[in-house]
mmCIF file of N, CA and C in Angstrom:
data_model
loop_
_atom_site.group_PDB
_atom_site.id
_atom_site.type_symbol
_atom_site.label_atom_id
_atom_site.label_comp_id
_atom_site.label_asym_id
_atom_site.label_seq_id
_atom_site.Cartn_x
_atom_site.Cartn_y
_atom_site.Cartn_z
ATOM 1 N N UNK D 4 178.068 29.586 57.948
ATOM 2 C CA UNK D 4 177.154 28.459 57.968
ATOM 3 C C UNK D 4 175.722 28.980 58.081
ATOM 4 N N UNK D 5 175.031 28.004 57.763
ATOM 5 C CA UNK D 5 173.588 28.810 57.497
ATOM 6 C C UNK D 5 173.134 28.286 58.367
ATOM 7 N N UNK D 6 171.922 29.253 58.924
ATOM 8 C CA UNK D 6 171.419 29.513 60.403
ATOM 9 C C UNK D 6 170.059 30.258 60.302
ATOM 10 N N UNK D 7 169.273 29.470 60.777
ATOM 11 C CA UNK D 7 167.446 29.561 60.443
ATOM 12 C C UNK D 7 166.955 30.291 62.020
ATOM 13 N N UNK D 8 166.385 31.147 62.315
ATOM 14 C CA UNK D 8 165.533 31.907 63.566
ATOM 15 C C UNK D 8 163.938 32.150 62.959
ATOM 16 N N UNK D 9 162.894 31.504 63.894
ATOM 17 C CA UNK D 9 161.735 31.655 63.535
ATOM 18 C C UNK D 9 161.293 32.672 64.360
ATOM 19 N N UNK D 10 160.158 32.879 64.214
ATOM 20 C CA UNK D 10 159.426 34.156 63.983
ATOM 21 C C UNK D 10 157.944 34.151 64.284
ATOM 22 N N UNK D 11 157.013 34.551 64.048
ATOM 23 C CA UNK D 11 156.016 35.151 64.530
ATOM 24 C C UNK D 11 154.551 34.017 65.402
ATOM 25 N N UNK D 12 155.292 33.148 66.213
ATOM 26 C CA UNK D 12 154.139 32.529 67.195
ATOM 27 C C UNK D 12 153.803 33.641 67.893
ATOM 28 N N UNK D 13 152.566 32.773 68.854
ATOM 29 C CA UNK D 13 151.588 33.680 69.781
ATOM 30 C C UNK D 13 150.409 32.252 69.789
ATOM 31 N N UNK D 14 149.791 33.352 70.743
ATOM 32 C CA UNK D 14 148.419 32.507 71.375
ATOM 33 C C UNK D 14 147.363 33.290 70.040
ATOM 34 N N UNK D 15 146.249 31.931 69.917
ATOM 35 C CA UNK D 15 145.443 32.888 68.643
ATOM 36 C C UNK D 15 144.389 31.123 69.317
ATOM 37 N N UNK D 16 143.605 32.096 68.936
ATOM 38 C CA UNK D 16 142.158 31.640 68.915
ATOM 39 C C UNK D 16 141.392 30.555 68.204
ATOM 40 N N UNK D 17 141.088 29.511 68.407
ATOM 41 C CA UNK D 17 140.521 28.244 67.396
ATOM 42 C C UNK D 17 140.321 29.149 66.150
ATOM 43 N N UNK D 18 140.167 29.245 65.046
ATOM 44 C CA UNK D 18 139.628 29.268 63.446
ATOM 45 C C UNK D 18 140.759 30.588 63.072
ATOM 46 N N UNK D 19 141.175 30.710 63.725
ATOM 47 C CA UNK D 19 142.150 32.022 63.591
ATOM 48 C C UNK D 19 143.349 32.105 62.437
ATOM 49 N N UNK D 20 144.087 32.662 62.234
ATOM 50 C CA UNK D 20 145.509 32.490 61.496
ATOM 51 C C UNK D 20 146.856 33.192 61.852
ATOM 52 N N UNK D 21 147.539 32.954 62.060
ATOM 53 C CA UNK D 21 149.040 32.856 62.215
ATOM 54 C C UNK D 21 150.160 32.393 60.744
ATOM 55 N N UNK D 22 151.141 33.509 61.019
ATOM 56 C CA UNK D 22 151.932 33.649 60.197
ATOM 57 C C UNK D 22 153.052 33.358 60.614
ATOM 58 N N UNK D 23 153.799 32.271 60.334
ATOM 59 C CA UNK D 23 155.371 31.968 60.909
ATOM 60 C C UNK D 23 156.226 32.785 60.077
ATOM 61 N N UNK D 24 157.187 32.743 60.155
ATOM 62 C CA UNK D 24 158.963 33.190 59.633
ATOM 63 C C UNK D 24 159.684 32.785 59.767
ATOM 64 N N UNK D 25 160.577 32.228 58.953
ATOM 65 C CA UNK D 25 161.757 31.459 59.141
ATOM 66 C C UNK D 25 162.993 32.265 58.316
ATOM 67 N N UNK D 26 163.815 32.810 58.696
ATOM 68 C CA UNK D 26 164.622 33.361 58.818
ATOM 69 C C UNK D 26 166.403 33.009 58.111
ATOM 70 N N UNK D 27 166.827 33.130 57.354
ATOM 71 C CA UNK D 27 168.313 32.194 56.934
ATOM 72 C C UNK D 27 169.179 33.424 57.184
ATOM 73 N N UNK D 28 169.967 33.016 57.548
ATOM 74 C CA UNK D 28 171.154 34.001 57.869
ATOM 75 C C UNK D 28 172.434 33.619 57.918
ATOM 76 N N UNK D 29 173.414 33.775 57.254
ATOM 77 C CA UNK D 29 174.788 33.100 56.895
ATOM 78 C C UNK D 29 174.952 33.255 55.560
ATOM 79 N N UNK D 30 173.816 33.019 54.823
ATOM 80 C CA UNK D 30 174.031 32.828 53.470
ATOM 81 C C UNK D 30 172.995 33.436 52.809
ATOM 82 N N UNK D 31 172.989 33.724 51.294
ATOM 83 C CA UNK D 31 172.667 34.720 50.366
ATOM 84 C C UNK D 31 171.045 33.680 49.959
ATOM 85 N N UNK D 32 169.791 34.276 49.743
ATOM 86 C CA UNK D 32 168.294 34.070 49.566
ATOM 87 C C UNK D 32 168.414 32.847 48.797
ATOM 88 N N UNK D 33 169.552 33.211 47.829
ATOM 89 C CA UNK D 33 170.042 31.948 46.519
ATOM 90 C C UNK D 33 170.744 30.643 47.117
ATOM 91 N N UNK D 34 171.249 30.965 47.888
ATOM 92 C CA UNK D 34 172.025 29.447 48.460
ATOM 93 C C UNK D 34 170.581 29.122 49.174
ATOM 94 N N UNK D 35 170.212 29.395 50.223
ATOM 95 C CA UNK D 35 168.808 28.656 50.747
ATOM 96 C C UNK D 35 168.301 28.090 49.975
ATOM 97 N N UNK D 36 167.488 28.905 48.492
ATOM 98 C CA UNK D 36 167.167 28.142 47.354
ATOM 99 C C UNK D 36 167.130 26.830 47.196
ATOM 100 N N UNK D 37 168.917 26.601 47.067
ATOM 101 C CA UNK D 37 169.530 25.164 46.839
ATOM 102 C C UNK D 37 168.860 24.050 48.203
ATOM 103 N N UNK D 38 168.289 24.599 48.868
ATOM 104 C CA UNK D 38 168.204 23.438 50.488
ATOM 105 C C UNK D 38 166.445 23.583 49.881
ATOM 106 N N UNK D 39 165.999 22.053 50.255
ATOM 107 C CA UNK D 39 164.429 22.379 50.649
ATOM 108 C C UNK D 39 164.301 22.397 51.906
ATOM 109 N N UNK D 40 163.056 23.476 52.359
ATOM 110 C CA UNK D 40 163.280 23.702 53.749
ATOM 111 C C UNK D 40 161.870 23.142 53.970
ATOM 112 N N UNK D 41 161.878 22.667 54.952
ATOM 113 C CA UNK D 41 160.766 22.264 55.884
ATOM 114 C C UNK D 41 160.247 22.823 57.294
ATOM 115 N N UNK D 42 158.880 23.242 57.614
ATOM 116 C CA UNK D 42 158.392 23.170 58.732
ATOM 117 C C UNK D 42 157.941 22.078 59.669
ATOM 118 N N UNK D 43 158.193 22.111 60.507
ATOM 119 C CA UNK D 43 157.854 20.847 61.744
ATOM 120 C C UNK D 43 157.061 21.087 63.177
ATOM 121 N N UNK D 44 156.222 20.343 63.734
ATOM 122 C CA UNK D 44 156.256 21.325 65.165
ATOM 123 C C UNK D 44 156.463 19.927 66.269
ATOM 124 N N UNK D 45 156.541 20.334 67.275
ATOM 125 C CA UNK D 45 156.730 19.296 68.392
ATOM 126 C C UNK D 45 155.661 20.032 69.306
ATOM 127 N N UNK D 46 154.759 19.025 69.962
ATOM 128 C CA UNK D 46 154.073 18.567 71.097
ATOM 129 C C UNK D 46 154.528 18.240 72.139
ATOM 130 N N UNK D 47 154.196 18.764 73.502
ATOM 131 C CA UNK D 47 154.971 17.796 74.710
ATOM 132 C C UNK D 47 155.112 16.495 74.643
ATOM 133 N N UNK D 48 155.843 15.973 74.897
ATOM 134 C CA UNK D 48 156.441 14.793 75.288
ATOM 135 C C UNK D 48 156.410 14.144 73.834
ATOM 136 N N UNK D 49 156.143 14.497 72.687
ATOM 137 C CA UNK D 49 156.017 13.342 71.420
ATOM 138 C C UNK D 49 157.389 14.098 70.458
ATOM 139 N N UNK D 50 157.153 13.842 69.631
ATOM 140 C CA UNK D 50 158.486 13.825 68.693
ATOM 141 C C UNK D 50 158.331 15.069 67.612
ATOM 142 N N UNK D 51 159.199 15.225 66.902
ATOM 143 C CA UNK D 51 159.155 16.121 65.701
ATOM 144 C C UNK D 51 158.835 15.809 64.830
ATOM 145 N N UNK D 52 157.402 16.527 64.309
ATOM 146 C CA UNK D 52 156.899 15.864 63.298
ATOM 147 C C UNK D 52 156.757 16.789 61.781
ATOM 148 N N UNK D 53 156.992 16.690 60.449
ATOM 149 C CA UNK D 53 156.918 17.302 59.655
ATOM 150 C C UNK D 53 155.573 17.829 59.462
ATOM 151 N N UNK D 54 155.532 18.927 59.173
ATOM 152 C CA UNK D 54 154.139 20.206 58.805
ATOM 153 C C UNK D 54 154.002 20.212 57.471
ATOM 154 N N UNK D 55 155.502 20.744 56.599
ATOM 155 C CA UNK D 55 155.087 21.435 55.397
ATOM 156 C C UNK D 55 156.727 21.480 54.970
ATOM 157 N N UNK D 56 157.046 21.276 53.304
ATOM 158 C CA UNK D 56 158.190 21.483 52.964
ATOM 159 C C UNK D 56 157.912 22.034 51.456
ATOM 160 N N UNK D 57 158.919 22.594 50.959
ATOM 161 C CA UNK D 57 159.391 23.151 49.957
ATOM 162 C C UNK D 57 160.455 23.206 49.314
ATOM 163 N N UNK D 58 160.685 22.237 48.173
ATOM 164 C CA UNK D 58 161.867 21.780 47.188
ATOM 165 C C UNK D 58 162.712 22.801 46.927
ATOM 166 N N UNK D 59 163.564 22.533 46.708
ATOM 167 C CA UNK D 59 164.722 23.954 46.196
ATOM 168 C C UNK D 59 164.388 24.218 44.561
ATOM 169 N N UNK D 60 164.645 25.306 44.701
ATOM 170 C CA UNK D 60 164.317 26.036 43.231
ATOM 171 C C UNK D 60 163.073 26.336 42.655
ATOM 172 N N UNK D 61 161.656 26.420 43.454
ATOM 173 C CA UNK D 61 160.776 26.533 43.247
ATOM 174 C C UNK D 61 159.856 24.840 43.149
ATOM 175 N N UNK D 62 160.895 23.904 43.328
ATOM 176 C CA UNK D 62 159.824 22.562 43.310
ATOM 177 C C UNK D 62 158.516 22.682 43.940
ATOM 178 N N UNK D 63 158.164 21.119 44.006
ATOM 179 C CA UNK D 63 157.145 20.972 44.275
ATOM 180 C C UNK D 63 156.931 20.851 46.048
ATOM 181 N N UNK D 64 156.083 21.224 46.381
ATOM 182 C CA UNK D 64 155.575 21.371 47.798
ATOM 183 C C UNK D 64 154.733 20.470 48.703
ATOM 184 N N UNK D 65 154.846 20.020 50.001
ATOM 185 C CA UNK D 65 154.347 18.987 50.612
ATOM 186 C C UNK D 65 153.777 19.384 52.096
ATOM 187 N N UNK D 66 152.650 18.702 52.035
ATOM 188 C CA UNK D 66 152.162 19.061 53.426
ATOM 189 C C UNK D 66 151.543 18.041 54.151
ATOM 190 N N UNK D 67 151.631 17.665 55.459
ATOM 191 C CA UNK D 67 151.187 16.406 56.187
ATOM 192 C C UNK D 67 149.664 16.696 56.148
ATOM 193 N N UNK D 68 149.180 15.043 56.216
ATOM 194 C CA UNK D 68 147.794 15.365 56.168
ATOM 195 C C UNK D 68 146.878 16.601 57.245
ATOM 196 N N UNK D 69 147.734 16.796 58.557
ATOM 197 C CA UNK D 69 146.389 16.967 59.335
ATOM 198 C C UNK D 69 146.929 18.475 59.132
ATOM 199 N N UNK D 70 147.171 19.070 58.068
ATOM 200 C CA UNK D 70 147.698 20.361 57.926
ATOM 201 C C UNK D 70 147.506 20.884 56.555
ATOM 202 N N UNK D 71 147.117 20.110 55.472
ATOM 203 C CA UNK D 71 146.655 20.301 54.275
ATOM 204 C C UNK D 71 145.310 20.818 53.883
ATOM 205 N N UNK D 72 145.291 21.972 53.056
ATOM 206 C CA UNK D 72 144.492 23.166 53.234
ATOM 207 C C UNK D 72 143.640 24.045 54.286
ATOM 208 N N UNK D 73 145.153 23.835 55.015
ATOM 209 C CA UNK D 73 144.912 25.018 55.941
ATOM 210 C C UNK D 73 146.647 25.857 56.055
ATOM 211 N N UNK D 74 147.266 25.069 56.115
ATOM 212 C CA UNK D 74 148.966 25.748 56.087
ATOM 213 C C UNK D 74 149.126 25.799 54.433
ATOM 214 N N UNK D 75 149.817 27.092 54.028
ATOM 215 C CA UNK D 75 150.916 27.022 52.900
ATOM 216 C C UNK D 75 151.996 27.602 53.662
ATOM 217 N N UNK D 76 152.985 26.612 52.914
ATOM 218 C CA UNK D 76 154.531 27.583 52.573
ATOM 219 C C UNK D 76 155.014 28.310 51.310
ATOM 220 N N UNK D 77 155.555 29.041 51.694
ATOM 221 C CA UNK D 77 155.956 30.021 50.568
ATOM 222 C C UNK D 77 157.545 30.537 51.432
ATOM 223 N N UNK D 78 158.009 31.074 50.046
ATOM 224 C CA UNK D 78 159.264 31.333 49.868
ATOM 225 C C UNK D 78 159.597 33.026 49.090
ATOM 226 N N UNK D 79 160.364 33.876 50.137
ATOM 227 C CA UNK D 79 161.244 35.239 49.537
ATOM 228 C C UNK D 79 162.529 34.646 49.186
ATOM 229 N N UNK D 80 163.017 34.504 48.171
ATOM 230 C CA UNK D 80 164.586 34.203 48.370
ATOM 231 C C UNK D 80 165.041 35.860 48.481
ATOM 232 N N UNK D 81 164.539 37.075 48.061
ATOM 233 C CA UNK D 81 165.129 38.292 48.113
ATOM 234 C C UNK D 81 165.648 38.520 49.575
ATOM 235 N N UNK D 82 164.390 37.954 50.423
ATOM 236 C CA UNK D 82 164.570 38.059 52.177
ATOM 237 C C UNK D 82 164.957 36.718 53.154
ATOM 238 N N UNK D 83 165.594 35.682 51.813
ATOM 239 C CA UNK D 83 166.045 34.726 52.634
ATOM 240 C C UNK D 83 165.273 34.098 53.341
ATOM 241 N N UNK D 84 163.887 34.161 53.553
ATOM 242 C CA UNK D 84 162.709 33.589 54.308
ATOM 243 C C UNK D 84 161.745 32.565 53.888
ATOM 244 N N UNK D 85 161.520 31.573 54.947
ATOM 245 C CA UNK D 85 160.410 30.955 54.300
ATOM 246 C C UNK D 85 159.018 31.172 55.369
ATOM 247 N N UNK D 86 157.751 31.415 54.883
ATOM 248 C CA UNK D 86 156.805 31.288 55.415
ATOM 249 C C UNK D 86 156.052 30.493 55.967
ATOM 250 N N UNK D 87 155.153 30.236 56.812
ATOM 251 C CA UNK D 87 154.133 29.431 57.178
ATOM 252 C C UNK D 87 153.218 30.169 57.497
ATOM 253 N N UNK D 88 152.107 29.793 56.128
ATOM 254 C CA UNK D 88 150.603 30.474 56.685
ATOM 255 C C UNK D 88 149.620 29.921 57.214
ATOM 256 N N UNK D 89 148.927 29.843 58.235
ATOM 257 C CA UNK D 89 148.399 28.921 59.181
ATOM 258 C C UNK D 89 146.966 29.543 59.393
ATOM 259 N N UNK D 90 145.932 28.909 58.617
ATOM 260 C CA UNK D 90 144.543 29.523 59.126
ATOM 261 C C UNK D 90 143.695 28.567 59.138
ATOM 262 N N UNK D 91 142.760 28.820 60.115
ATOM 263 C CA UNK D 91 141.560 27.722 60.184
ATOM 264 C C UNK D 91 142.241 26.886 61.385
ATOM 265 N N UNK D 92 143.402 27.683 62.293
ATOM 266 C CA UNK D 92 143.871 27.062 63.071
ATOM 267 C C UNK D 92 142.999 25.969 64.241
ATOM 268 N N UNK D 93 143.391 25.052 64.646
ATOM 269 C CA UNK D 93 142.897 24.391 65.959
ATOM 270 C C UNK D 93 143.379 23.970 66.903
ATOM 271 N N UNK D 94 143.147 23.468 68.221
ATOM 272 C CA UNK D 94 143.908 23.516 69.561
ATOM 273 C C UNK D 94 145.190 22.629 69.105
ATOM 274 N N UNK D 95 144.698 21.059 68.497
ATOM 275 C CA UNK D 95 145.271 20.300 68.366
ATOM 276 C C UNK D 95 147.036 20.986 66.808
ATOM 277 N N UNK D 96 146.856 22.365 66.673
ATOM 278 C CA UNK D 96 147.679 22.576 66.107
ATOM 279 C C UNK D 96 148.779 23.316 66.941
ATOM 280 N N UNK D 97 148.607 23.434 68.578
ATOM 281 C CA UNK D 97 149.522 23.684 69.712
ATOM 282 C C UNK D 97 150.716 23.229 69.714
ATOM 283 N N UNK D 98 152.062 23.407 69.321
ATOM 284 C CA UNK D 98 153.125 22.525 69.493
ATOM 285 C C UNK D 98 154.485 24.112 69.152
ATOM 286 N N UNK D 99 155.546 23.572 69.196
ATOM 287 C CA UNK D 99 156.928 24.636 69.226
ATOM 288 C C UNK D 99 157.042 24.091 67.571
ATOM 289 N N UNK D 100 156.886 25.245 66.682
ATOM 290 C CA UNK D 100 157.100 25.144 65.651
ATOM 291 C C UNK D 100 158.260 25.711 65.166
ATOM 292 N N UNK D 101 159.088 24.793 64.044
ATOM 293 C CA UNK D 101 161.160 25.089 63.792
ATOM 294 C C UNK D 101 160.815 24.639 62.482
ATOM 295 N N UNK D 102 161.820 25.606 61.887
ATOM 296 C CA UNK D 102 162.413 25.399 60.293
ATOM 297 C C UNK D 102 163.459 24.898 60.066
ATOM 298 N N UNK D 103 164.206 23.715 58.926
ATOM 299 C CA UNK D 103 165.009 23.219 58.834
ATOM 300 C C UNK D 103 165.518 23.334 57.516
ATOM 301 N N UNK D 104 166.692 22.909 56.983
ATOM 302 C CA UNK D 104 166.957 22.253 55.727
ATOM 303 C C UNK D 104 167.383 21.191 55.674
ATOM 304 N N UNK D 105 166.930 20.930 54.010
ATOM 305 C CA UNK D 105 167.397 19.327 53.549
ATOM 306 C C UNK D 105 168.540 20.023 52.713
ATOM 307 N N UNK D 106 169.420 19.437 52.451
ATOM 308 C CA UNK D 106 170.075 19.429 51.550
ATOM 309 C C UNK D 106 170.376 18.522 50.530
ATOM 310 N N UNK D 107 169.443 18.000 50.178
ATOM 311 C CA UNK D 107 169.020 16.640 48.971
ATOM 312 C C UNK D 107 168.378 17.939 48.016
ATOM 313 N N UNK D 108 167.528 19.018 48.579
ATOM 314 C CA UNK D 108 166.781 20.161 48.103
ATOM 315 C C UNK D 108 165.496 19.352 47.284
ATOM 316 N N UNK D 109 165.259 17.898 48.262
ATOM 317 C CA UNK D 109 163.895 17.240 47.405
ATOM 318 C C UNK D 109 162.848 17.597 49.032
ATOM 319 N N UNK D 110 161.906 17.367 48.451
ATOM 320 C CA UNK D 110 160.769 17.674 49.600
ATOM 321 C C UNK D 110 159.867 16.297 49.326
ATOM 322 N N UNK D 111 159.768 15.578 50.104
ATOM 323 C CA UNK D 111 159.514 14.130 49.773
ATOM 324 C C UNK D 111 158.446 13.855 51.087
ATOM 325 N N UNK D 112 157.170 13.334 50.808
ATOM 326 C CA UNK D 112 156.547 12.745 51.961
ATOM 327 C C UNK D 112 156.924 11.455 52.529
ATOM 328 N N UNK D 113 157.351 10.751 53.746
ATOM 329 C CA UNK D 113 156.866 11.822 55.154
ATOM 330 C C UNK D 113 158.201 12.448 55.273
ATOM 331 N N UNK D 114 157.891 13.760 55.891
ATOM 332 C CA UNK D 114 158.549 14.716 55.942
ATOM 333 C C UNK D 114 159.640 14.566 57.147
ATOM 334 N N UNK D 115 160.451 13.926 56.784
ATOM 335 C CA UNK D 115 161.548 13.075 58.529
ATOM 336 C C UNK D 115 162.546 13.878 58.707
ATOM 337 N N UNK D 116 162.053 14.384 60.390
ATOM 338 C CA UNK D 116 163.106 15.188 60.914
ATOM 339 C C UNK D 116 164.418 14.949 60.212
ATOM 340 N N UNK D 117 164.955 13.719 60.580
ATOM 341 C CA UNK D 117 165.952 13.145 60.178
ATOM 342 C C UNK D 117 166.853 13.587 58.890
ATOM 343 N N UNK D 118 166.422 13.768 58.303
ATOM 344 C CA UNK D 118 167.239 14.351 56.779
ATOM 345 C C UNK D 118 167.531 15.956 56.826
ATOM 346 N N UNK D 119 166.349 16.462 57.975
ATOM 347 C CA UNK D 119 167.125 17.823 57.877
ATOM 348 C C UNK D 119 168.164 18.335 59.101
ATOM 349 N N UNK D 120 168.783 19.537 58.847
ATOM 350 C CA UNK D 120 169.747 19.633 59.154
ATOM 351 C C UNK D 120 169.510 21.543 59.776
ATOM 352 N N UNK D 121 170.337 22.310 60.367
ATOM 353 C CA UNK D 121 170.617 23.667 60.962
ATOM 354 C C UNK D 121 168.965 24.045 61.057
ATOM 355 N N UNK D 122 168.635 23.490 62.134
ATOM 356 C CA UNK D 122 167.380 23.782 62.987
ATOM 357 C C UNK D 122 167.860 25.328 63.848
ATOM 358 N N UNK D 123 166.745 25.393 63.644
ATOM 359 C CA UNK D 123 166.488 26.953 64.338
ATOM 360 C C UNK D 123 166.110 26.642 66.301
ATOM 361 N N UNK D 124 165.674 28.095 67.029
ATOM 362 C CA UNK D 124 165.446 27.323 68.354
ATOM 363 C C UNK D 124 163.573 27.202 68.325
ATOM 364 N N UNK D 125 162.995 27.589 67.506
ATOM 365 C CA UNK D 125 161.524 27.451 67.640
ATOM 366 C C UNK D 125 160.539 28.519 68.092
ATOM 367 N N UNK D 126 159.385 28.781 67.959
ATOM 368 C CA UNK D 126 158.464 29.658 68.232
ATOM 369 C C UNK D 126 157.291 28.744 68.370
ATOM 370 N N UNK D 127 156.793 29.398 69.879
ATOM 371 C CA UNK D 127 155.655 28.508 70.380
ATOM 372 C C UNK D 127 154.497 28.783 69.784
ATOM 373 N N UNK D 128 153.567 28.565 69.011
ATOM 374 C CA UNK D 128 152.015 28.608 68.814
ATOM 375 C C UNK D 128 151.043 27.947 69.548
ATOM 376 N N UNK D 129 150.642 28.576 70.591
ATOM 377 C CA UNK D 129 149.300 28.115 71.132
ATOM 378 C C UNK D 129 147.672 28.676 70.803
ATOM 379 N N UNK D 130 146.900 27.605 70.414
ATOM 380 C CA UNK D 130 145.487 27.621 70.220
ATOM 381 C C UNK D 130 144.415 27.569 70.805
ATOM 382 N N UNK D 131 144.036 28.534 71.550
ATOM 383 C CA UNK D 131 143.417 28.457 72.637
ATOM 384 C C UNK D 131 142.013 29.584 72.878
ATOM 385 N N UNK D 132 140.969 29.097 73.216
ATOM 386 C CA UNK D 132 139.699 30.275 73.557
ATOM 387 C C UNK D 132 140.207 30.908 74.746
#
């Protein structure tokens, strides 16, 4: 069964950048492919909210407003990984950020926890002077 572990949070500095990793493991770069995967982060006490997704097979790509041109995702299928590149960071981008899949493999705005599926356990990013 396929099984997502993220990757590279830390504390980083208002205007700064951070690089996530999301990780698939169970299955071959090509089956991930087939899933669109999405980034999300959660805030204390509020909910899971979609960041950024990416259609299966190279589709088309989606990003919530308060995260659009400043995050891309990108995709290794060689390394089974999906990315999150995060620059121009700000406080208000503080939350436990997790990778998921859809298995519809559509990437559709708004990006609802709900449809995805084999969540990872998360990596904290804090934004802070």
């Amino acid at each position: 069964q396929m099984q997502f572990a993220e990757s590279g949070g830390g504390l980083e500095q208002p205007g700064g950048s951070l690089r996530l990793s999301c990780a698939a493991s169970g299955v071959s770069g090509f089956t991930m492919d087939r899933y669109a995967i999405g980034w999300f982060h959660q805030m204390p006490g509020k909910e899971r909210e979609g960041v950024a997704c990416l259609s299966a097979l190279d589709g088309p790509t989606s990003y919530a407003e308060s995260v659009k041109g400043r995050f891309k995702i990108s995709k290794d299928i060689a390394k089974a990984t999906v990315d999150l590149q995060m620059n121009s960071l700000k406080p208000e981008d503080t939350a436990v950020y997790y990778c998921a899949a859809d298995s519809s493999g559509r990437c559709l705005l708004p990006i609802e926890s709900t449809k995805y599926s084999f969540w990872g356990q998360g990596t904290q990013v804090t934004v802070a002077s």
